[in-house]
Amino acid sequence: MTKTTLILCIHNHQPVGNLPEVFEYSYRNAYLPFLEHIERHPDVRIVLHNSGPLLEWYEEQAPDYLSRVRALVERGQVEILSGGFYEPVLPSIPERDALGQIERMNDYVERVFGRRPRGMWLAERVWEPRVAATIERAGLEYVPVDDHEFRLAGLPDEDLTGYFVTEDQGLPVKVFPISKRLRYTIPFQEPEATVAALREIQERGRGLMALFGDDGEKFGVWPGTHDHVYSGGWLERFLRALGENADWIETSTFAEHVDREPARGRVYLPTSSYPEMMEWALPTPARRSYQRMQKELEGRGLLDEWGPFLAGGTWKGFLSKYDEANLMARKMFRVSGKIAARERGLDLLRDEGSLPTDVPAAAGAPAPPIDADAVDRARVELMRGQCNCAYWHGVFGGLYLPHLRSAIYIYEHLIRAENIVEAARGETWDHAEVVDHDLDGDPEVLLESHWANVYVAPRRGGTLFELDLKGVESNLLATMSRYDEAYHAHVGDVGAADAAPAGGSGGEGAASIHDSVTAKEDGLERFAAPDGHPRRAAVDRFLASGRRRE
């Protein structure tokens, strides 16, 4: 009998700066019990990706997890994916940093799990055409992205049962379509729903594939999922169902499928992500229009046919939607440029033979003009400051969460990287520069020294928008303005005691987080008013006589 391939790709991630208790809770309630179930079903093969922040946490708090995963890799049950180590959105950071993030993960995976990775996980599945060249240059072959991105390129659902080849600048990479249908059935509907979806594919012919690729937090961290997946036995029933249908369903890894099956053809995907992300990135008025259009199409039974042409926004839209996200990104690029300049200096010294790299310096020998180890430490801190989660806002708090901004937007890691790379300037120094720092078309004045950074926008009333105290690695002006959000219109309709819907997208099992809207407390609508102006400091405002500030 012709077999249909099911690839189960699990992505586990916690952001840089997340609370320690969240790491522990997620491990105990999702990552560990999921692994234990996989260990008890050796015939089920999966693909696994853990982000760098999690891997570092495992090393300190749960090293046994890494050993157990390696054992599964060695027996051929698990394939490990690479990715940007600290989970950056690759198109949003400099190319040199994107390569460095992937190479760091490649080396880590090989060292800890014993296999050089062949594919990678793309943070938030954010795709831009140039990413293909980055992935290929990093030595990787394939990447999963959402089927929605293929549909934006004009491909129908029935063709999305295998992988395709794309390229940038002649550098090819294989792209696998993640099934939205499976994302909404696993684990929210009973296993029979997934089996039925696979049966439809099986009836089309041989060599066909379905890919589930999504967050591991769905299996125990999302509201209600731990009881549903483990106490309620969903995962055990699901894994048993795969075994009971092993005569026509086989689980596989990306590597096995690529080595066995040919590509379905060429494809060129537009700048995109999964549909929810593309909706969240829209400016709020446009997002409300987008939602009305979706409801209109759904009511007329046309959403499946016409929905793919509602492209939504792009991830970088968050940088125009939220001024704070843009300022954080601009700071990140500035620090990256400083580190890159030091690295170019190191390369010149190495070329001249002035920077010994293999032999320790003799006692009493002068120190090299640039400390290579310090530059490496600065780059690691920069990479941590590129973690995507605090740069955007969707169903999770993201940019609005102060503990995530404290790690990045309050510039802990970015200022630390800056401090390390600038230590060679000496104990006291100062620098002034006029440049369009925030890319709004007007110049800003950047005053930097050994003890503080002061950034001023003259064309915006002399606004002081960044004040970094270097010694405590903190930006004192990393405030967050209140923005008008599309969901504010519904805050008053949902009480704190309201329960999540009983069913997910299909009405059975646990509720998907996309279907569960609750308020943290009653009366929250009183605080949902947006600010009239960004929350900055030292703003000079000149008003006409008799006019009051609005």
Coordinates of C-alpha atoms in Angstrom, one line a residue:
M1 CA 0.0 0.0 0.0
T2 CA 1.2 3.5 -0.8
K3 CA 2.3 5.3 2.3
T4 CA 1.9 8.9 3.2
T5 CA 4.6 10.7 5.1
L6 CA 3.9 12.7 8.2
I7 CA 6.7 15.0 9.4
L8 CA 6.3 16.3 13.0
C9 CA 8.5 19.3 13.6
I10 CA 8.5 20.7 17.1
H11 CA 9.9 24.1 17.9
N12 CA 10.6 24.9 21.5
H13 CA 11.6 28.5 22.5
Q14 CA 11.7 30.9 25.4
P15 CA 12.8 34.5 24.9
V16 CA 16.0 36.1 26.2
G17 CA 15.0 37.8 29.4
N18 CA 11.9 35.7 30.1
L19 CA 11.2 34.9 33.8
P20 CA 13.1 31.9 35.3
E21 CA 9.9 30.5 36.5
V22 CA 8.5 30.5 33.0
F23 CA 11.5 28.4 31.7
E24 CA 10.9 26.0 34.6
Y25 CA 7.2 25.8 34.1
S26 CA 7.5 25.2 30.4
Y27 CA 10.1 22.5 30.9
R28 CA 8.0 20.6 33.5
N29 CA 4.7 21.0 31.7
A30 CA 5.6 20.7 28.0
Y31 CA 9.2 20.0 26.9
L32 CA 10.0 17.1 29.4
P33 CA 6.6 15.2 29.2
F34 CA 6.6 15.5 25.4
L35 CA 10.1 14.0 25.3
E36 CA 9.1 11.2 27.7
H37 CA 6.2 10.2 25.4
I38 CA 8.5 10.2 22.3
E39 CA 10.9 7.9 24.2
R40 CA 8.1 5.4 24.8
H41 CA 7.2 5.3 21.1
P42 CA 10.5 4.6 19.3
D43 CA 8.8 4.0 15.9
V44 CA 7.7 7.7 15.8
R45 CA 10.3 9.9 14.3
I46 CA 10.2 13.7 14.8
V47 CA 12.2 16.8 14.0
L48 CA 13.2 19.0 17.0
H49 CA 14.4 22.5 17.4
N50 CA 15.3 24.2 20.7
S51 CA 16.3 27.8 20.6
G52 CA 19.6 29.0 22.1
P53 CA 18.1 30.6 25.2
L54 CA 16.5 27.2 26.0
L55 CA 19.6 25.3 25.2
E56 CA 21.6 27.5 27.6
W57 CA 18.9 27.0 30.3
Y58 CA 19.0 23.2 29.8
E59 CA 22.8 23.2 30.3
E60 CA 22.5 24.9 33.6
Q61 CA 19.2 23.5 34.9
A62 CA 18.3 20.3 33.1
P63 CA 21.4 18.7 31.4
D64 CA 19.8 15.3 31.4
Y65 CA 17.3 16.6 28.8
L66 CA 20.2 17.2 26.4
S67 CA 21.6 13.8 27.0
R68 CA 18.2 12.1 26.4
V69 CA 17.7 14.0 23.2
R70 CA 21.2 13.0 22.0
A71 CA 20.3 9.4 22.6
L72 CA 17.2 9.7 20.4
V73 CA 19.4 11.4 17.7
E74 CA 21.9 8.5 17.8
R75 CA 19.1 5.9 17.4
G76 CA 17.8 7.8 14.4
Q77 CA 14.5 8.8 15.9
V78 CA 15.1 12.6 16.1
E79 CA 16.5 15.1 13.6
I80 CA 17.8 18.4 15.2
L81 CA 17.3 21.6 13.3
S82 CA 19.6 24.6 13.3
G83 CA 18.4 28.2 13.3
G84 CA 19.5 31.6 14.5
F85 CA 20.9 30.8 18.0
Y86 CA 19.1 33.5 19.9
E87 CA 16.0 33.3 17.7
P88 CA 16.3 36.5 15.6
V89 CA 14.1 37.3 12.7
L90 CA 16.8 36.9 10.1
P91 CA 15.7 39.6 7.6
S92 CA 15.6 42.1 10.4
I93 CA 19.3 41.9 11.4
P94 CA 22.5 42.5 9.4
E95 CA 23.5 39.7 7.1
R96 CA 26.8 39.2 8.9
D97 CA 24.9 38.7 12.2
A98 CA 22.4 36.3 10.6
L99 CA 25.2 34.1 9.4
G100 CA 26.9 34.3 12.8
Q101 CA 23.7 33.3 14.6
I102 CA 23.2 30.3 12.3
E103 CA 26.9 29.2 12.4
R104 CA 26.8 29.4 16.2
M105 CA 23.8 27.0 16.3
N106 CA 25.3 24.7 13.7
D107 CA 28.4 24.3 15.8
Y108 CA 26.4 23.8 19.0
V109 CA 24.2 21.1 17.5
E110 CA 27.1 19.2 16.2
R111 CA 29.0 19.4 19.5
V112 CA 26.1 18.6 21.8
F113 CA 23.9 16.2 19.7
G114 CA 26.7 14.7 17.5
R115 CA 25.2 15.5 14.1
R116 CA 25.8 18.5 11.8
P117 CA 22.4 19.9 11.0
R118 CA 21.1 20.0 7.5
G119 CA 18.1 22.3 7.9
M120 CA 16.9 25.1 10.1
W121 CA 13.9 26.6 11.9
L122 CA 13.0 30.1 10.7
A123 CA 12.0 32.4 13.6
E124 CA 8.3 33.2 13.4
R125 CA 8.5 31.7 9.9
V126 CA 9.3 35.2 8.6
W127 CA 10.5 34.9 5.0
E128 CA 12.1 37.3 2.6
P129 CA 13.5 36.1 -0.7
R130 CA 17.1 37.0 0.3
V131 CA 16.9 34.6 3.2
A132 CA 17.5 31.7 0.8
A133 CA 21.0 32.9 0.1
T134 CA 21.7 33.3 3.9
I135 CA 20.6 29.8 4.6
E136 CA 22.7 28.3 1.8
R137 CA 25.7 30.3 2.8
A138 CA 25.4 28.9 6.3
G139 CA 25.7 25.4 4.9
L140 CA 22.1 24.3 5.2
E141 CA 19.8 22.7 2.7
Y142 CA 16.1 23.2 3.8
V143 CA 13.7 25.1 5.9
P144 CA 10.0 24.8 6.8
V145 CA 7.7 27.8 6.2
D146 CA 3.9 28.2 6.3
D147 CA 1.7 26.9 3.5
H148 CA 0.0 30.3 3.5
E149 CA 3.3 31.7 2.0
F150 CA 3.0 29.2 -0.8
R151 CA -0.6 30.1 -1.4
L152 CA 0.4 33.8 -1.6
A153 CA 2.7 32.7 -4.4
G154 CA -0.4 31.2 -6.2
L155 CA 0.1 27.5 -5.4
P156 CA -3.1 25.5 -4.5
D157 CA -3.4 23.4 -1.4
E158 CA -3.4 20.2 -3.4
D159 CA 0.1 20.8 -4.6
L160 CA 1.5 21.4 -1.1
T161 CA 2.3 17.8 -0.4
G162 CA 6.1 17.9 -0.8
Y163 CA 9.0 20.3 -0.8
F164 CA 10.0 22.9 -3.4
V165 CA 13.3 24.6 -4.4
T166 CA 13.8 28.3 -4.3
E167 CA 16.9 30.4 -4.7
D168 CA 18.4 33.9 -4.3
Q169 CA 21.4 35.0 -6.4
G170 CA 21.6 31.4 -7.7
L171 CA 21.9 29.9 -4.2
P172 CA 19.3 27.2 -3.8
V173 CA 17.4 26.1 -0.7
K174 CA 14.6 23.6 -0.2
V175 CA 11.3 24.9 1.4
F176 CA 8.7 22.7 3.1
P177 CA 5.1 23.9 3.4
I178 CA 3.7 23.7 7.0
S179 CA 0.1 22.6 6.9
K180 CA -2.2 25.1 8.5
R181 CA -4.9 22.4 8.8
L182 CA -2.6 20.3 10.9
R183 CA -1.5 23.3 13.0
Y184 CA -5.2 23.7 14.0
T185 CA -6.0 20.0 14.5
I186 CA -2.8 19.1 16.5
P187 CA -3.3 19.0 19.5
F188 CA -6.7 20.8 19.5
Q189 CA -8.8 18.1 17.9
E190 CA -8.9 14.4 18.5
P191 CA -6.3 12.3 16.6
E192 CA -8.9 11.0 14.2
A193 CA -9.0 14.5 12.6
T194 CA -5.3 14.3 11.7
V195 CA -5.7 10.7 10.5
A196 CA -8.6 11.9 8.2
A197 CA -6.4 14.7 6.8
L198 CA -3.6 12.2 6.0
R199 CA -6.1 9.8 4.4
E200 CA -7.1 12.5 2.0
I201 CA -3.5 13.0 1.0
Q202 CA -2.9 9.2 0.8
E203 CA -5.6 8.9 -1.8
R204 CA -3.9 11.3 -4.2
G205 CA -0.8 9.1 -4.8
R206 CA 2.5 7.9 -3.6
G207 CA 5.4 9.9 -2.1
L208 CA 3.2 12.6 -0.7
M209 CA 3.9 14.4 2.6
A210 CA 2.1 16.4 5.3
L211 CA 4.1 18.6 7.6
F212 CA 3.1 19.7 11.1
G213 CA 5.5 22.4 12.3
D214 CA 4.7 24.6 15.3
D215 CA 5.4 25.6 18.9
G216 CA 6.2 22.9 21.5
E217 CA 4.4 25.1 24.0
K218 CA 1.1 23.9 22.4
F219 CA 1.8 20.7 24.2
G220 CA 1.4 21.8 27.8
V221 CA 2.0 25.6 28.2
W222 CA -0.8 27.2 26.2
P223 CA -3.9 27.5 28.4
G224 CA -5.7 24.2 29.1
T225 CA -3.3 22.2 27.0
H226 CA -1.4 20.3 29.7
D227 CA -4.6 18.7 31.1
H228 CA -5.8 18.0 27.5
V229 CA -2.5 16.7 26.1
Y230 CA -1.2 14.7 29.1
S231 CA -3.8 14.2 31.9
G232 CA -6.5 13.8 29.2
G233 CA -4.3 11.4 27.2
W234 CA -4.4 13.2 23.9
L235 CA -0.7 12.7 23.1
E236 CA -0.7 9.1 24.0
R237 CA -3.8 8.5 21.8
F238 CA -2.2 10.4 19.0
L239 CA 1.0 8.4 19.0
R240 CA -0.9 5.2 19.3
A241 CA -3.1 6.2 16.3
L242 CA 0.1 6.6 14.2
G243 CA 1.2 3.1 15.2
E244 CA -2.2 1.6 14.5
N245 CA -2.1 3.1 11.0
A246 CA 1.5 2.3 10.3
D247 CA 0.6 0.3 7.3
W248 CA -0.1 3.5 5.4
I249 CA 1.3 6.4 7.6
E250 CA 5.0 6.7 8.2
T251 CA 6.6 9.4 10.2
S252 CA 9.9 10.8 8.8
T253 CA 12.5 13.5 9.2
F254 CA 13.3 16.2 6.7
A255 CA 16.6 14.6 5.9
E256 CA 15.0 11.2 5.2
H257 CA 12.3 12.7 2.9
V258 CA 14.8 14.9 1.0
D259 CA 17.1 11.9 0.4
R260 CA 14.1 9.7 -0.8
E261 CA 11.8 12.0 -2.7
P262 CA 12.4 14.6 -5.5
A263 CA 11.3 18.2 -5.2
R264 CA 7.9 19.1 -6.5
G265 CA 9.3 22.0 -8.5
R266 CA 10.5 25.6 -8.2
V267 CA 8.8 28.3 -6.2
Y268 CA 9.4 32.0 -5.4
L269 CA 7.8 33.0 -2.1
P270 CA 6.9 36.6 -1.4
T271 CA 7.9 38.5 1.8
S272 CA 5.5 36.9 4.3
S273 CA 4.9 34.9 7.5
Y274 CA 2.0 32.9 8.9
P275 CA -1.3 34.7 8.4
E276 CA -1.8 35.7 12.1
M277 CA 1.6 37.4 12.1
M278 CA 0.8 39.3 8.9
E279 CA -2.4 40.5 10.4
W280 CA -0.8 41.7 13.7
A281 CA 1.8 43.7 11.8
L282 CA -0.8 45.9 10.1
P283 CA -1.4 49.4 11.4
T284 CA -4.5 49.2 13.7
P285 CA -7.0 50.9 11.3
A286 CA -5.9 48.6 8.5
R287 CA -6.1 45.6 10.8
R288 CA -9.7 46.4 11.6
S289 CA -10.5 46.7 7.9
Y290 CA -8.6 43.4 7.3
Q291 CA -10.8 41.7 10.0
R292 CA -14.0 43.0 8.5
M293 CA -12.9 41.7 5.1
Q294 CA -12.2 38.3 6.5
K295 CA -15.6 38.1 8.2
E296 CA -17.3 39.2 5.0
L297 CA -15.5 36.5 2.9
E298 CA -16.2 33.9 5.6
G299 CA -19.9 34.8 5.6
R300 CA -20.1 34.5 1.9
G301 CA -18.2 31.1 1.9
L302 CA -15.3 32.6 0.0
L303 CA -12.5 32.8 2.6
D304 CA -10.7 29.6 1.6
E305 CA -10.7 30.7 -2.1
W306 CA -9.9 34.4 -1.7
G307 CA -8.2 34.5 1.7
P308 CA -4.7 33.9 0.3
F309 CA -4.9 37.1 -1.6
L310 CA -5.4 39.0 1.7
A311 CA -1.7 39.2 2.3
G312 CA -1.8 41.5 5.4
G313 CA 1.4 43.3 6.4
T314 CA 5.0 42.2 6.8
W315 CA 7.1 41.6 9.9
K316 CA 9.1 44.8 9.5
G317 CA 5.8 46.7 9.7
F318 CA 6.2 46.4 13.5
L319 CA 9.1 48.9 13.2
S320 CA 6.8 51.5 11.8
K321 CA 3.8 50.6 13.9
Y322 CA 5.7 50.9 17.2
D323 CA 8.3 53.6 17.6
E324 CA 9.9 51.7 20.5
A325 CA 10.5 48.6 18.3
N326 CA 12.2 50.8 15.7
L327 CA 14.5 52.5 18.3
M328 CA 15.5 49.2 19.6
A329 CA 16.3 47.9 16.1
R330 CA 18.3 51.0 15.3
K331 CA 20.3 50.7 18.5
M332 CA 21.0 47.0 17.6
F333 CA 22.2 48.0 14.2
R334 CA 24.5 50.7 15.7
V335 CA 26.1 48.3 18.2
S336 CA 26.4 45.7 15.4
G337 CA 28.3 48.2 13.3
K338 CA 30.7 49.0 16.1
I339 CA 31.5 45.3 16.6
A340 CA 31.9 44.8 12.9
A341 CA 34.4 47.6 12.8
R342 CA 36.4 46.0 15.5
E343 CA 36.3 42.7 13.7
R344 CA 37.6 44.3 10.5
G345 CA 40.5 45.6 12.6
L346 CA 41.2 42.1 13.9
D347 CA 41.3 40.8 10.4
L348 CA 43.8 43.4 9.3
L349 CA 46.0 42.6 12.3
R350 CA 45.8 38.9 11.6
D351 CA 46.8 39.5 8.0
E352 CA 49.8 41.5 9.2
G353 CA 50.8 38.9 11.7
S354 CA 50.3 41.4 14.5
L355 CA 47.7 39.3 16.3
P356 CA 49.0 35.9 17.5
T357 CA 46.1 33.5 17.6
D358 CA 47.6 30.1 18.3
V359 CA 50.4 30.8 20.8
P360 CA 49.9 32.4 24.1
A361 CA 51.7 35.8 24.5
A362 CA 55.0 35.6 26.3
A363 CA 55.2 37.0 29.8
G364 CA 55.7 40.7 29.7
A365 CA 54.7 41.0 26.0
P366 CA 52.6 44.0 25.1
A367 CA 48.9 43.4 24.9
P368 CA 47.5 43.2 21.3
P369 CA 45.9 46.4 20.1
I370 CA 42.5 44.7 19.9
D371 CA 41.3 42.1 22.4
A372 CA 39.8 39.3 20.2
D373 CA 38.2 37.5 23.2
A374 CA 36.4 40.8 24.2
V375 CA 35.1 41.2 20.7
D376 CA 33.7 37.7 20.7
R377 CA 32.0 38.3 24.1
A378 CA 30.5 41.5 22.7
R379 CA 29.2 39.6 19.7
V380 CA 27.4 37.1 21.9
E381 CA 25.7 39.9 23.9
L382 CA 24.7 41.5 20.6
M383 CA 23.2 38.2 19.4
R384 CA 21.2 38.0 22.7
G385 CA 19.9 41.5 22.0
Q386 CA 18.6 40.3 18.6
C387 CA 16.1 37.9 20.0
N388 CA 12.9 38.7 18.2
C389 CA 10.2 38.4 20.9
A390 CA 10.5 41.9 22.3
Y391 CA 10.4 43.6 18.9
W392 CA 6.7 42.9 18.1
H393 CA 3.3 42.3 19.5
G394 CA 0.6 39.8 18.6
V395 CA -1.4 37.3 20.7
F396 CA 1.5 37.4 23.2
G397 CA 2.7 40.5 25.0
G398 CA 6.0 40.8 23.3
L399 CA 7.0 44.5 23.1
Y400 CA 4.6 45.4 25.9
L401 CA 6.3 43.0 28.4
P402 CA 8.7 44.9 30.6
H403 CA 10.9 41.9 31.5
L404 CA 11.5 41.2 27.8
R405 CA 12.2 44.9 27.1
S406 CA 14.5 45.0 30.1
A407 CA 16.8 42.4 28.5
I408 CA 16.8 44.2 25.1
Y409 CA 15.0 47.5 24.9
I410 CA 16.2 48.7 28.3
Y411 CA 19.3 47.6 26.4
E412 CA 20.9 45.3 29.0
H413 CA 22.5 43.1 26.4
L414 CA 23.0 45.8 23.8
I415 CA 24.7 48.3 26.2
R416 CA 26.8 45.5 27.6
A417 CA 28.0 44.6 24.1
E418 CA 28.7 48.3 23.5
N419 CA 30.7 48.6 26.8
I420 CA 32.8 45.5 25.9
V421 CA 33.7 46.6 22.4
E422 CA 34.4 50.2 23.4
A423 CA 36.6 49.4 26.4
A424 CA 39.7 49.8 24.3
R425 CA 39.0 53.6 24.0
G426 CA 40.3 54.0 27.5
E427 CA 38.8 55.1 30.8
T428 CA 37.5 58.5 29.6
W429 CA 36.3 59.5 26.2
D430 CA 33.5 61.3 24.4
H431 CA 32.0 61.4 20.9
A432 CA 29.4 63.4 19.1
E433 CA 27.6 62.5 15.8
V434 CA 24.8 63.9 13.8
V435 CA 23.0 61.2 11.8
D436 CA 19.5 60.0 10.9
H437 CA 19.6 57.4 13.6
D438 CA 15.9 56.4 13.6
L439 CA 15.6 56.6 9.8
D440 CA 12.7 59.1 9.9
G441 CA 14.3 61.5 7.4
D442 CA 15.5 64.0 10.0
P443 CA 18.9 64.0 11.7
E444 CA 19.4 63.2 15.4
V445 CA 22.3 64.2 17.7
L446 CA 24.0 61.3 19.4
L447 CA 26.3 62.1 22.3
E448 CA 28.3 59.1 23.5
S449 CA 30.9 58.8 26.2
H450 CA 32.5 56.3 28.6
W451 CA 29.7 56.7 31.1
A452 CA 26.5 57.6 29.2
N453 CA 24.8 57.9 25.8
V454 CA 22.4 60.8 25.2
Y455 CA 20.4 60.7 22.0
V456 CA 18.4 63.8 21.0
A457 CA 15.9 64.5 18.2
P458 CA 16.1 68.3 17.4
R459 CA 13.2 68.3 14.9
R460 CA 10.9 66.8 17.5
G461 CA 11.1 69.5 20.0
G462 CA 14.6 68.5 21.2
T463 CA 13.2 65.2 22.4
L464 CA 15.5 63.2 24.5
F465 CA 14.7 59.7 23.4
E466 CA 17.6 57.6 24.8
L467 CA 19.6 58.0 28.0
D468 CA 22.0 55.1 28.6
L469 CA 23.9 54.8 31.9
K470 CA 26.8 52.6 30.8
G471 CA 27.8 51.5 34.4
V472 CA 24.4 49.9 35.1
E473 CA 23.7 48.8 31.5
S474 CA 20.3 50.6 31.4
N475 CA 18.4 53.0 29.2
L476 CA 16.5 55.1 31.6
L477 CA 14.1 56.3 28.8
A478 CA 13.0 52.8 27.6
T479 CA 9.4 53.6 28.3
M480 CA 6.5 52.1 26.4
S481 CA 3.7 54.2 25.0
R482 CA 0.1 53.0 24.9
Y483 CA -1.0 52.3 21.4
D484 CA -4.5 51.8 19.9
E485 CA -4.8 48.0 19.4
A486 CA -7.5 46.3 17.3
Y487 CA -8.5 44.1 20.3
H488 CA -9.2 47.1 22.5
A489 CA -12.7 47.3 21.0
H490 CA -13.5 44.0 22.6
V491 CA -11.8 44.4 26.0
G492 CA -15.0 45.5 27.7
D493 CA -16.9 42.6 26.2
V494 CA -14.7 39.9 27.9
G495 CA -14.5 39.6 31.7
A496 CA -11.7 38.3 33.8
A497 CA -13.9 35.3 34.9
D498 CA -14.9 34.4 31.3
A499 CA -13.8 30.9 30.4
A500 CA -12.0 30.0 27.2
P501 CA -14.2 28.4 24.5
A502 CA -14.8 24.7 25.0
G503 CA -13.4 23.7 21.6
G504 CA -10.6 24.7 19.3
S505 CA -11.0 25.6 15.7
G506 CA -12.9 22.5 14.9
G507 CA -15.0 22.5 18.0
E508 CA -13.4 19.5 19.8
G509 CA -10.5 19.1 22.2
A510 CA -8.7 22.0 23.8
A511 CA -9.1 25.6 22.7
S512 CA -6.5 27.2 20.4
I513 CA -5.0 30.3 21.9
H514 CA -6.1 32.2 18.8
D515 CA -9.7 31.4 19.8
S516 CA -9.3 32.3 23.5
V517 CA -9.8 35.9 24.4
T518 CA -9.9 36.8 28.1
A519 CA -9.2 39.8 30.2
K520 CA -6.6 39.7 33.0
E521 CA -9.0 41.8 35.2
D522 CA -12.4 43.4 35.1
G523 CA -12.6 47.1 34.1
L524 CA -9.5 46.8 32.0
E525 CA -11.1 48.9 29.2
R526 CA -10.6 52.0 31.4
F527 CA -6.8 51.8 30.8
A528 CA -6.9 51.0 27.1
A529 CA -6.8 54.6 25.9
P530 CA -3.8 55.3 23.7
D531 CA -1.3 58.0 24.5
G532 CA -1.5 61.2 22.4
H533 CA 2.3 61.5 22.1
P534 CA 5.3 59.1 22.6
R535 CA 6.5 58.8 26.1
R536 CA 9.9 60.6 25.9
A537 CA 11.7 63.3 27.9
A538 CA 12.6 67.0 27.7
V539 CA 10.2 67.8 24.9
D540 CA 9.8 71.5 24.0
R541 CA 6.4 72.3 22.7
F542 CA 5.4 75.7 21.3
L543 CA 1.7 76.4 21.2
A544 CA -0.2 79.3 19.5
S545 CA -1.6 81.9 21.8
G546 CA -4.8 80.7 23.4
R547 CA -4.4 77.1 22.3
R548 CA -4.3 74.3 24.8
R549 CA -2.3 71.1 24.5
E550 CA -4.4 68.2 23.4

